[in-house]
């Protein structure tokens, strides 16, 4: 039985190897493979789009957050080193709320993904 099993396995491997070799010569292109992949993924399209959207959102916030933090720190240092004036519009609460909102947005996007 083991020699029969080995012969069946060898025949199976040769058959699939010949299919792989013949598929490249018969004109099956990468485009056709990608097209089949899209057809298989069609039922999951809403989930794929929402995942890509949250990835775009969280990546954008992740890129913006260091710049926003730097601007806020620069503003705080500038406000601390300059004499106060009556027309000062510096609000630490507003600035920290903005940073917290960006962080919350990124966290929510990661959770949704």
XYZ file of C-alpha atoms in Angstrom:
113
model
C 0.000 0.000 0.000
C 2.819 2.444 0.747
C 4.243 2.105 -2.774
C 0.798 2.832 -4.201
C 0.489 5.819 -1.906
C 3.911 7.097 -2.979
C 2.991 6.631 -6.634
C -0.264 8.568 -6.164
C 1.567 11.395 -4.389
C 4.206 11.521 -7.130
C 1.537 11.566 -9.832
C -0.321 14.339 -7.978
C 2.844 16.429 -7.657
C 3.767 15.953 -11.312
C 0.254 16.886 -12.389
C 0.276 20.130 -10.385
C 3.800 20.966 -11.463
C 2.790 20.537 -15.094
C -0.237 22.790 -14.496
C 1.973 25.477 -13.017
C 4.394 25.265 -15.935
C 1.611 25.246 -18.525
C -0.251 28.147 -16.905
C 2.684 30.462 -17.512
C 2.851 29.422 -21.139
C -0.922 29.507 -21.789
C -1.210 33.219 -21.088
C -2.701 33.356 -17.584
C -1.509 36.775 -16.540
C -1.137 38.485 -13.227
C -4.073 40.692 -14.181
C -6.349 37.674 -14.380
C -5.133 36.513 -10.991
C -5.822 39.920 -9.480
C -9.240 39.962 -11.122
C -10.075 36.606 -9.520
C -8.851 37.957 -6.196
C -11.187 40.954 -6.474
C -14.079 38.669 -7.329
C -13.401 36.631 -4.198
C -13.120 39.772 -2.075
C -16.337 41.382 -3.359
C -18.527 40.150 -0.439
C -16.068 41.719 2.015
C -15.843 45.051 0.163
C -17.573 47.199 2.845
C -15.270 45.829 5.524
C -12.188 46.341 3.361
C -13.185 49.936 2.566
C -13.860 50.760 6.222
C -10.524 49.221 7.254
C -8.691 51.253 4.608
C -10.530 54.401 5.715
C -9.620 53.955 9.375
C -6.039 53.178 8.367
C -5.915 56.437 6.412
C -7.432 58.349 9.331
C -5.133 56.924 11.994
C -2.045 57.319 9.815
C -2.911 60.960 9.165
C -3.430 61.689 12.851
C -0.217 59.868 13.725
C 1.671 62.106 11.289
C -0.027 65.295 12.493
C 0.288 64.650 16.236
C 4.056 65.334 16.619
C 3.779 68.578 14.648
C 0.784 69.721 16.685
C 2.572 68.836 19.931
C 5.613 70.827 18.847
C 3.520 73.879 17.975
C 1.727 73.702 21.312
C 4.970 73.350 23.265
C 6.512 76.253 21.351
C 3.450 78.381 22.104
C 3.562 77.481 25.799
C 7.275 78.296 26.052
C 6.783 81.569 24.172
C 3.864 82.511 26.419
C 5.870 81.657 29.567
C 8.902 83.725 28.522
C 7.099 86.857 27.312
C 5.492 89.392 29.602
C 1.699 89.048 29.797
C -0.385 91.438 27.760
C -4.061 92.250 27.821
C -4.563 90.936 24.276
C -3.100 87.481 24.979
C -5.135 84.718 23.361
C -3.172 81.805 24.822
C -5.434 79.163 26.342
C -3.721 76.090 27.774
C -7.076 74.345 28.160
C -7.922 74.844 24.491
C -4.524 73.601 23.332
C -4.515 70.519 25.542
C -8.103 69.768 24.513
C -7.004 69.839 20.882
C -4.148 67.418 21.552
C -6.436 65.150 23.533
C -8.977 65.209 20.707
C -6.344 64.189 18.153
C -5.176 61.361 20.398
C -8.756 60.237 20.994
C -9.440 60.291 17.260
C -6.386 58.132 16.577
C -7.309 55.687 19.338
C -10.891 55.406 18.127
C -9.689 54.730 14.598
C -7.317 52.013 15.773
C -10.112 50.427 17.807
C -12.486 50.563 14.837
C -9.912 48.979 12.570
